[in-house]
Coordinates of C-alpha atoms in Angstrom, one line a residue:
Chain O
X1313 CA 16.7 -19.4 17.8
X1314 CA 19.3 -21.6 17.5
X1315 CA 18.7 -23.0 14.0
X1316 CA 20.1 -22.6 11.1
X1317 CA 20.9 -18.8 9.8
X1318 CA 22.0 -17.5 6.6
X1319 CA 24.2 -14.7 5.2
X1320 CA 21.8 -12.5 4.0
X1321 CA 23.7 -11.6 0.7
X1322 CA 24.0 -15.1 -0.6
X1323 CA 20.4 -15.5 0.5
X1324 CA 19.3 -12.8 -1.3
X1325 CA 21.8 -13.4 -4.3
X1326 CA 20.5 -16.9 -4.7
X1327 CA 16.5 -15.7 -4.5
X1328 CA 17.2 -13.3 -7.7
X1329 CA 19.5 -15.3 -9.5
X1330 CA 17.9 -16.0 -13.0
X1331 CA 15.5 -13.7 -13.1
X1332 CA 13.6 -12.9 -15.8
X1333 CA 10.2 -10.8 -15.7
X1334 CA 10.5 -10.8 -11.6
X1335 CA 9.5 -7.2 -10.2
X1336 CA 11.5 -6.6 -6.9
X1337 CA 10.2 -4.3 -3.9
X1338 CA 12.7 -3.7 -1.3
X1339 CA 12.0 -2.4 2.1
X1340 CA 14.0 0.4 4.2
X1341 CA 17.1 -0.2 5.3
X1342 CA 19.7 -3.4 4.5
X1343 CA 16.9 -5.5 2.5
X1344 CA 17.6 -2.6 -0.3
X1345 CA 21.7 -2.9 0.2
X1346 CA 20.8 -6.4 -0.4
X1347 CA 19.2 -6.2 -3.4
X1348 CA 21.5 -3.6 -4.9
X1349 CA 24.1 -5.9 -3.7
X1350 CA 22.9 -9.2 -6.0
X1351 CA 22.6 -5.9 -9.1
X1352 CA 20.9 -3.1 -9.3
X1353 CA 17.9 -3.9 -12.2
X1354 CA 15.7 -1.8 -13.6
X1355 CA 12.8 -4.3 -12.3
X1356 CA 13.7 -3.1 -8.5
X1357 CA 12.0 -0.5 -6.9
X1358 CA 14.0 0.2 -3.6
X1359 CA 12.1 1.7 -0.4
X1360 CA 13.9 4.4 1.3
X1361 CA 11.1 5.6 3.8
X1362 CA 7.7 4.8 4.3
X1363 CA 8.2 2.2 6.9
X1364 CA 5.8 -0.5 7.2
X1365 CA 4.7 0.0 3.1
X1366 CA 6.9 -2.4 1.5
X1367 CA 4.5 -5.6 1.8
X1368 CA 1.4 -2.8 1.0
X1369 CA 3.4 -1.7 -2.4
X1370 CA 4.1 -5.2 -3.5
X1371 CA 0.2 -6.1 -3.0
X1372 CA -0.6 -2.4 -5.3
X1373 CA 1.7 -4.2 -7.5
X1374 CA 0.6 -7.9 -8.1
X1375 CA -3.2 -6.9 -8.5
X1376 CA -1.8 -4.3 -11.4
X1377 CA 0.3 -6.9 -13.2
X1378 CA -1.3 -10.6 -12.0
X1379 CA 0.4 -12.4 -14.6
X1380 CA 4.1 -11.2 -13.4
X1381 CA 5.9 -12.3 -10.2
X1382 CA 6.4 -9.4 -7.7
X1383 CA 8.6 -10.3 -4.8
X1384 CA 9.0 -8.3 -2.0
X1385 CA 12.4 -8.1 0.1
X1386 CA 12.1 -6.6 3.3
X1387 CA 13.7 -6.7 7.3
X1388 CA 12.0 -7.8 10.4
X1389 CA 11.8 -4.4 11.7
X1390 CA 9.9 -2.6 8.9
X1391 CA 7.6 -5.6 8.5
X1392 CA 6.7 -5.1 12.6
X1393 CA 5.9 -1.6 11.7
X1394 CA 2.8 -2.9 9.0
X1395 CA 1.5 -5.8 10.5
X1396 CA -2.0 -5.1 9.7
X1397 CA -0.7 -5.2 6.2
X1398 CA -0.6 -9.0 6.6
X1399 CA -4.3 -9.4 6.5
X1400 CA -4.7 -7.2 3.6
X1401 CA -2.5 -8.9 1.3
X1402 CA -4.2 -12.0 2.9
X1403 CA -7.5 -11.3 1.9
X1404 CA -6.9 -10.5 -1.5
X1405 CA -4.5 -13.4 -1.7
X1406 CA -2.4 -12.7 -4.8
X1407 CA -0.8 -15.9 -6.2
X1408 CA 2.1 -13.8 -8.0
X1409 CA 3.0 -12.0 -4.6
X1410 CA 6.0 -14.0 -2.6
X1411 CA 6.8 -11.8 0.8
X1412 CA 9.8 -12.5 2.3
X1413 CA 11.6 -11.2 5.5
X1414 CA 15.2 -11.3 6.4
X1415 CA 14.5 -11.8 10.0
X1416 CA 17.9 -10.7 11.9
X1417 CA 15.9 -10.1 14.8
X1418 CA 17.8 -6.3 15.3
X1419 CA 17.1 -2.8 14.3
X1420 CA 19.9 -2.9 12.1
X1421 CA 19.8 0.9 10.7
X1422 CA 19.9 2.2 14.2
X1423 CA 22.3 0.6 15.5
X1424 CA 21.3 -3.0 16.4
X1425 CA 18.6 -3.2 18.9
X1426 CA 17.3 -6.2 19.0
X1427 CA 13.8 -6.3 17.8
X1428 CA 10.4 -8.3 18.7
X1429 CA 11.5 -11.2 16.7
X1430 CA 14.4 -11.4 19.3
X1431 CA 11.8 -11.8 22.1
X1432 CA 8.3 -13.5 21.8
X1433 CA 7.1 -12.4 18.1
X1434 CA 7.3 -15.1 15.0
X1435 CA 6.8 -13.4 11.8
X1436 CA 5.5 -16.6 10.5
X1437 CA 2.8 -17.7 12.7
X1438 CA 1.5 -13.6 12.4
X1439 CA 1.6 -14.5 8.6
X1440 CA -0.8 -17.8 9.4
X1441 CA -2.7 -15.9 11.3
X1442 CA -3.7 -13.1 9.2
X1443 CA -4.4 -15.9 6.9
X1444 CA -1.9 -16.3 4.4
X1445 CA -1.8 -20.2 4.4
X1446 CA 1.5 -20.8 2.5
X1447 CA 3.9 -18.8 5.2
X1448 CA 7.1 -20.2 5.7
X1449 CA 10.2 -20.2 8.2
X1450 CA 13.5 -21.2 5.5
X1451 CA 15.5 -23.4 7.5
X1452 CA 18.1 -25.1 4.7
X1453 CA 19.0 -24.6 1.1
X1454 CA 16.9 -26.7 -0.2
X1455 CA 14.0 -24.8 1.3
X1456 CA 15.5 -21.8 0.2
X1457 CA 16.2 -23.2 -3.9
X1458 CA 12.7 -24.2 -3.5
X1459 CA 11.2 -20.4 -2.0
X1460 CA 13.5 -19.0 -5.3
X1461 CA 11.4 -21.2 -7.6
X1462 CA 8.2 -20.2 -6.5
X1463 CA 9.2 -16.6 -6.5
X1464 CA 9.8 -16.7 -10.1
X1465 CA 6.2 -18.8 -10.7
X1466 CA 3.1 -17.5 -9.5
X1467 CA 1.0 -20.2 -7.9
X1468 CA -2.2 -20.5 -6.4
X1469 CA -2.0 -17.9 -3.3
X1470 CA 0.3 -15.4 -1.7
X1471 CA 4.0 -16.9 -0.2
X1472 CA 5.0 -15.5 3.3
X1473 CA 8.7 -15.9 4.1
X1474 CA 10.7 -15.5 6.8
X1475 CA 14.3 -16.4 6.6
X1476 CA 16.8 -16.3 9.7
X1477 CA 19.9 -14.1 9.1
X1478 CA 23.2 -13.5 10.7
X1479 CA 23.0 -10.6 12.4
X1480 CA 26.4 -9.6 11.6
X1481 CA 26.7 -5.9 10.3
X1482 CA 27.6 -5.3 6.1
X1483 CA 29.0 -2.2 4.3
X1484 CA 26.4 -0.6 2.7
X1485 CA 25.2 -0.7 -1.1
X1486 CA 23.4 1.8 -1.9
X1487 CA 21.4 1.8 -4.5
X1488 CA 19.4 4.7 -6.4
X1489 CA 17.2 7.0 -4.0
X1490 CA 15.4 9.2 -6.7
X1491 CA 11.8 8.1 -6.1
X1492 CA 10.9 9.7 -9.5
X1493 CA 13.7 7.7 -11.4
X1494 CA 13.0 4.4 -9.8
X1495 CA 9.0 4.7 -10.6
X1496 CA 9.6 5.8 -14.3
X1497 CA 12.0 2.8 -14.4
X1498 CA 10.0 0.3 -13.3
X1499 CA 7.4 1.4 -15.2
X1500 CA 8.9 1.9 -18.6
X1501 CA 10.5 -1.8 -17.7
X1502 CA 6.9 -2.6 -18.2
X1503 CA 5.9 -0.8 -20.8
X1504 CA 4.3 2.0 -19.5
X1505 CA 4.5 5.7 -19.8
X1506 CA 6.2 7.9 -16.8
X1507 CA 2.4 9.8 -16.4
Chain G
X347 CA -22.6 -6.2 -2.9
X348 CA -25.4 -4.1 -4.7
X349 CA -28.5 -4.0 -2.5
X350 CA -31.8 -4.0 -2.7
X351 CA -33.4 -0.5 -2.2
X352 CA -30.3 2.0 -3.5
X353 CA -32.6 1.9 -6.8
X354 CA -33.5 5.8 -6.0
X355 CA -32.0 8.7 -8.3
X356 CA -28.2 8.7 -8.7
X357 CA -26.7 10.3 -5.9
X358 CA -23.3 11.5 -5.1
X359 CA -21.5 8.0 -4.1
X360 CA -23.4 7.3 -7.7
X361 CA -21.2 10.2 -9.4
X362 CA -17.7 9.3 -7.3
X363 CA -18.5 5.8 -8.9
X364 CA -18.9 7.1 -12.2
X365 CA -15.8 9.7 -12.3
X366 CA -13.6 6.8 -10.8
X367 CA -14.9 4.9 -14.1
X368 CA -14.7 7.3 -16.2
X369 CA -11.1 7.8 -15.5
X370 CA -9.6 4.4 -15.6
X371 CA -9.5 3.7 -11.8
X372 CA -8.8 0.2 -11.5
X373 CA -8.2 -0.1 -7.6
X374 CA -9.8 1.5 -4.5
X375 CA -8.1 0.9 -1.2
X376 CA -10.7 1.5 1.4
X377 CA -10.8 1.5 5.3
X378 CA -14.8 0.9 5.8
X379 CA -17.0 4.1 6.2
X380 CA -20.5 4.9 7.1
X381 CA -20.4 7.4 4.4
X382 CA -18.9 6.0 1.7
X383 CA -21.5 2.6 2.2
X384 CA -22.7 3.3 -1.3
X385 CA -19.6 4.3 -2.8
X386 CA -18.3 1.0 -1.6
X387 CA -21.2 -1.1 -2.7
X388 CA -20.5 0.2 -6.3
X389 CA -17.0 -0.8 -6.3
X390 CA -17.9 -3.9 -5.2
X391 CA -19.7 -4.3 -7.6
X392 CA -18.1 -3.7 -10.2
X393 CA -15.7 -6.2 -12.4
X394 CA -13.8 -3.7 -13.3
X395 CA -12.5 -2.5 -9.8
X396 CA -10.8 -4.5 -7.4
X397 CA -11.4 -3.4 -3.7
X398 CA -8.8 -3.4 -1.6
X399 CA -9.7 -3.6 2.2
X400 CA -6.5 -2.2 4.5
X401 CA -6.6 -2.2 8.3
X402 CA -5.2 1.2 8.4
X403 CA -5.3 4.0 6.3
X404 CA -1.4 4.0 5.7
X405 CA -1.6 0.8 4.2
X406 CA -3.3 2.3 0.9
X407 CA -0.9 5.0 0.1
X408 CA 1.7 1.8 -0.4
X409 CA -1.4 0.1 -2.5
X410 CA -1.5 3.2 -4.4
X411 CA 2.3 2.7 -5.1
X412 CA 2.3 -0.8 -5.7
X413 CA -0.4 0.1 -8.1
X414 CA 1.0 3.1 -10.5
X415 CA 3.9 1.1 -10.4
X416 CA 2.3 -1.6 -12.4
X417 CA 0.3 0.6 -14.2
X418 CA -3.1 1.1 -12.8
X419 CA -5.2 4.3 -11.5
X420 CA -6.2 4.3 -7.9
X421 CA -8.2 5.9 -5.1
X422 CA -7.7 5.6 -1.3
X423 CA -11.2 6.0 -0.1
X424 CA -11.3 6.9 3.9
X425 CA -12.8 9.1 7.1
X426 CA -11.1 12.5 8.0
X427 CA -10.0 10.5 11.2
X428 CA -7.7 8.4 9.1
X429 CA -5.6 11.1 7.3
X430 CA -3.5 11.4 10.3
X431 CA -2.3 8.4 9.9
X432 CA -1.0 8.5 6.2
X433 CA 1.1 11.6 6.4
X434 CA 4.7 9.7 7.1
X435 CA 3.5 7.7 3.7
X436 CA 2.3 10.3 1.9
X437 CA 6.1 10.7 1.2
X438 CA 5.8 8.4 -1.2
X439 CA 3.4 10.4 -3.3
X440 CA 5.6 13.1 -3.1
X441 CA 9.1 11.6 -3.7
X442 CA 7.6 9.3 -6.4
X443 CA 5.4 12.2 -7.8
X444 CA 2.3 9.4 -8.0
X445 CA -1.4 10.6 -9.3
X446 CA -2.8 10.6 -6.2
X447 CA -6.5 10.8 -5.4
X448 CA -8.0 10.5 -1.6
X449 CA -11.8 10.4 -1.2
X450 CA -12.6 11.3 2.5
X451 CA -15.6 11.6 4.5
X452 CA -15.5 14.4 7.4
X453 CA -16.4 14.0 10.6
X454 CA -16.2 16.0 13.3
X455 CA -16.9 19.6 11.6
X456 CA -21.0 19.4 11.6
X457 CA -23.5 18.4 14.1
X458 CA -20.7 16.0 15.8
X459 CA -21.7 14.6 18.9
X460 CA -18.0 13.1 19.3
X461 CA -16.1 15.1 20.1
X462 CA -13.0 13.2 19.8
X463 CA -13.4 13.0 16.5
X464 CA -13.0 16.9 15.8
X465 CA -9.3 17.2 16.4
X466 CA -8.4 15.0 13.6
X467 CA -11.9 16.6 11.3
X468 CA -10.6 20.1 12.2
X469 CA -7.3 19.7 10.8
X470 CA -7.6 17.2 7.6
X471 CA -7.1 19.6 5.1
X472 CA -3.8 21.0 6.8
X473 CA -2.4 17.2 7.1
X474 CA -2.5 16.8 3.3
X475 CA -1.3 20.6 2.6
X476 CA 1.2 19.5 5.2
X477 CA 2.5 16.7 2.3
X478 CA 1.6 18.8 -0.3
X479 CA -1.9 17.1 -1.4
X480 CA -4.1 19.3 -3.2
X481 CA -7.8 19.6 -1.2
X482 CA -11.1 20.3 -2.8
X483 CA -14.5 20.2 -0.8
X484 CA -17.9 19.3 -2.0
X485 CA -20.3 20.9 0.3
X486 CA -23.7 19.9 -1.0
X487 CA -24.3 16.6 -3.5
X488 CA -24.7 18.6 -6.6
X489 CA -21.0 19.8 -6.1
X490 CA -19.6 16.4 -6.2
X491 CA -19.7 15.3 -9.9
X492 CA -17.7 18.6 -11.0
X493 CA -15.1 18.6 -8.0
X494 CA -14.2 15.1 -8.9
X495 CA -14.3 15.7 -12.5
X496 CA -11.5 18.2 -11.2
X497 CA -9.8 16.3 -9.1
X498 CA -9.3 13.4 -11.0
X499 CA -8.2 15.3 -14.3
X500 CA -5.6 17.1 -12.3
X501 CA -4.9 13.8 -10.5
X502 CA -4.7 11.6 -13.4
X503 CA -3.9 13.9 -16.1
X504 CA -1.7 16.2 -13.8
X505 CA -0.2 13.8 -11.7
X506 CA -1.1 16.8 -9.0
X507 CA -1.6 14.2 -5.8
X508 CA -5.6 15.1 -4.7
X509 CA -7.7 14.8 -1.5
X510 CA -11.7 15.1 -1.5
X511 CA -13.1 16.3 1.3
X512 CA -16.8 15.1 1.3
X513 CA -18.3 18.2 4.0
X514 CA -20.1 16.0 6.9
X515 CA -22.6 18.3 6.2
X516 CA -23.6 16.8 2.8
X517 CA -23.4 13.1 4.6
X518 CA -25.2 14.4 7.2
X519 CA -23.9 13.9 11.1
X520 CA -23.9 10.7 12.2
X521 CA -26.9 9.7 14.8
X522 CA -26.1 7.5 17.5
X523 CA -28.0 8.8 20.2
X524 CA -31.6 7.6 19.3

């Protein structure tokens, strides 16, 4: 993996910047520094735990509000940890879901170990494989402008991402960790009541 | 999916269909089970649900998520065998305080010929009281309708997160050895 690889904030940054009605699920771990990083948004719900669920929440999502664009922010690691998820999202096929994997290919959160996606796995080709036709490896910023515009404009089936990062360590951002707050947030940002 | 020959009296998938309609459940993430054929037929069936095949039961307590965060209802319809492996999610329902509602098949507490499916069967109700999910049994099909009436007001209404236990004993134990 010699290609290109991106900083992850400026990556990140430039995937949110503009939004408007985007809903934002952020996995475990530096994906949800990320995304606080670019601002924290009352459209962001930020994973703290449940390893593996971040792709699973963003698929809840989309069927619950098909005519809004959910994207999904998460690492390599907590994406290894719900494969299967893959296939589920695949099956049902959302065209307002866009996953999208910041693929440093280490365990940053504890300490760096170097992942699957250091040795034999591709993230990508799992995507295909579970079906989800439209999965992508980001290789330049054109790619990358064009992944941010179909983000923000749901299409015709779900995106799969996966977007090579430096694996260079960041101070953290944290952003807010009350589950309760973040869920009544996101919620009343759409309207809805907290029960 | 509605089949030919499930024209007989209303049973009790009949009522767990109904109560999910009845109270605005929009999705049903489901790992397939013998037991809940019917129940899953119905869902199928109907416009107003959108089934939600997983590959593992953990997967549908992040569907549930997704889907309360957006504004829907939803049930996570499974075997006993299967609740072991939602407990690290089931954090979710309890940080996020989500209206939970599990419908689960047992196995391995009646007539089992497995036996490796009574470890997991013996100890589903303590795995949810473990996360702090609520469990009510049905033991025979008339007790179905009025435990999910329950369950799904205190669910839904509540936001008290739910399991149903369906007893293997009202499915009956499953028969492979013909």
């Amino acid at each position: 993996m010699t290609a290109t690889r991106f900083q992850r904030r400026p990556a990140v940054a430039r995937l949110l910047a503009g939004r408007r009605d985007l809903l934002v699920v952020s996995g475990l771990g530096a994906p949800s520094y990320d995304v606080a990083a670019a601002g924290d948004h009352e459209r962001n719900f930020y994973l703290w735990g449940a390893m593996g669920s971040a792709a699973l929440v963003g698929l809840g999502l989309a069927l619950a509000q098909p005519k809004v664009p959910v994207l999904v922010v998460t690492g390599d690691g907590e994406m290894l940890m719900g494969l299967g998820g893959l296939a589920t999202v695949a099956l049902r096929n959302p065209g307002n879901l866009s996953i999208v994997v910041l693929d440093n290919g280490l365990y940053g959160e504890t300490g760096g170990q170097e992942s699957h996606t250091s040795g034999p796995t591709d993230l990508r080709a799992v995507a295909r494989g579970c079906g989800i036709a439209d999965a992508r490896t980001v290789t330049s910023e054109t790619e990358l402008a064009a992944l941010a515009t179909r983000a923000h404009a749901p299409g015709n089936g779900t995106v799969f991402a996966r977007i090579p990062i430096d694996p260079a360590p960041l101070p953290r951002i944290l952003p807010p960790r009350d589950g309760v707050f973040l869920k009544n947030r996101m919620r009343s940002a759409l309207g809805l009541s907290p029960l | 999916m509605a089949e030919a020959g499930k024209t007989e009296s209303l049973g009790w998938p009949a009522a767990i269909h109904a109560a999910l309609r009845k109270h605005d459940v929009r999705q049903v993430a489901y790992v397939p089970d013998g037991g809940h054929t019917e129940l899953l037929q119905r869902v199928h069936a109907d416009p107003a649900m959108t089934p939600v095949l997983l590959t593992s039961e953990q997967e549908g307590v992040g569907v549930v998520t997704g889907a309360w965060l957006g504004g829907q209802r939803s049930a996570l319809v499974m075997q006993s065998s299967g609740v072991g492996n939602c407990v690290n999610l089931l954090s979710l329902v309890r940080l996020c305080q989500l209206p939970f509602l599990a419908l689960v098949t047992m196995r391995g507490e009646w007539g089992e010929f497995n036996p490796w499916q009574v470890p997991m069967g013996s100890t589903t109700a303590q795995a949810f009281a473990l996360m702090g999910v609520q469990v009510q049994r049905a033991e025979t099909p008339d007790e179905v309708a009025p435990v999910m009436q329950a369950a799904c007001a205190m669910a839904f209404e509540g936001g008290t997160p739910m399991a149903v236990l369906l007893a293997q004993r009202l499915i009956g134990a499953k028969e492979f050895l013909k």
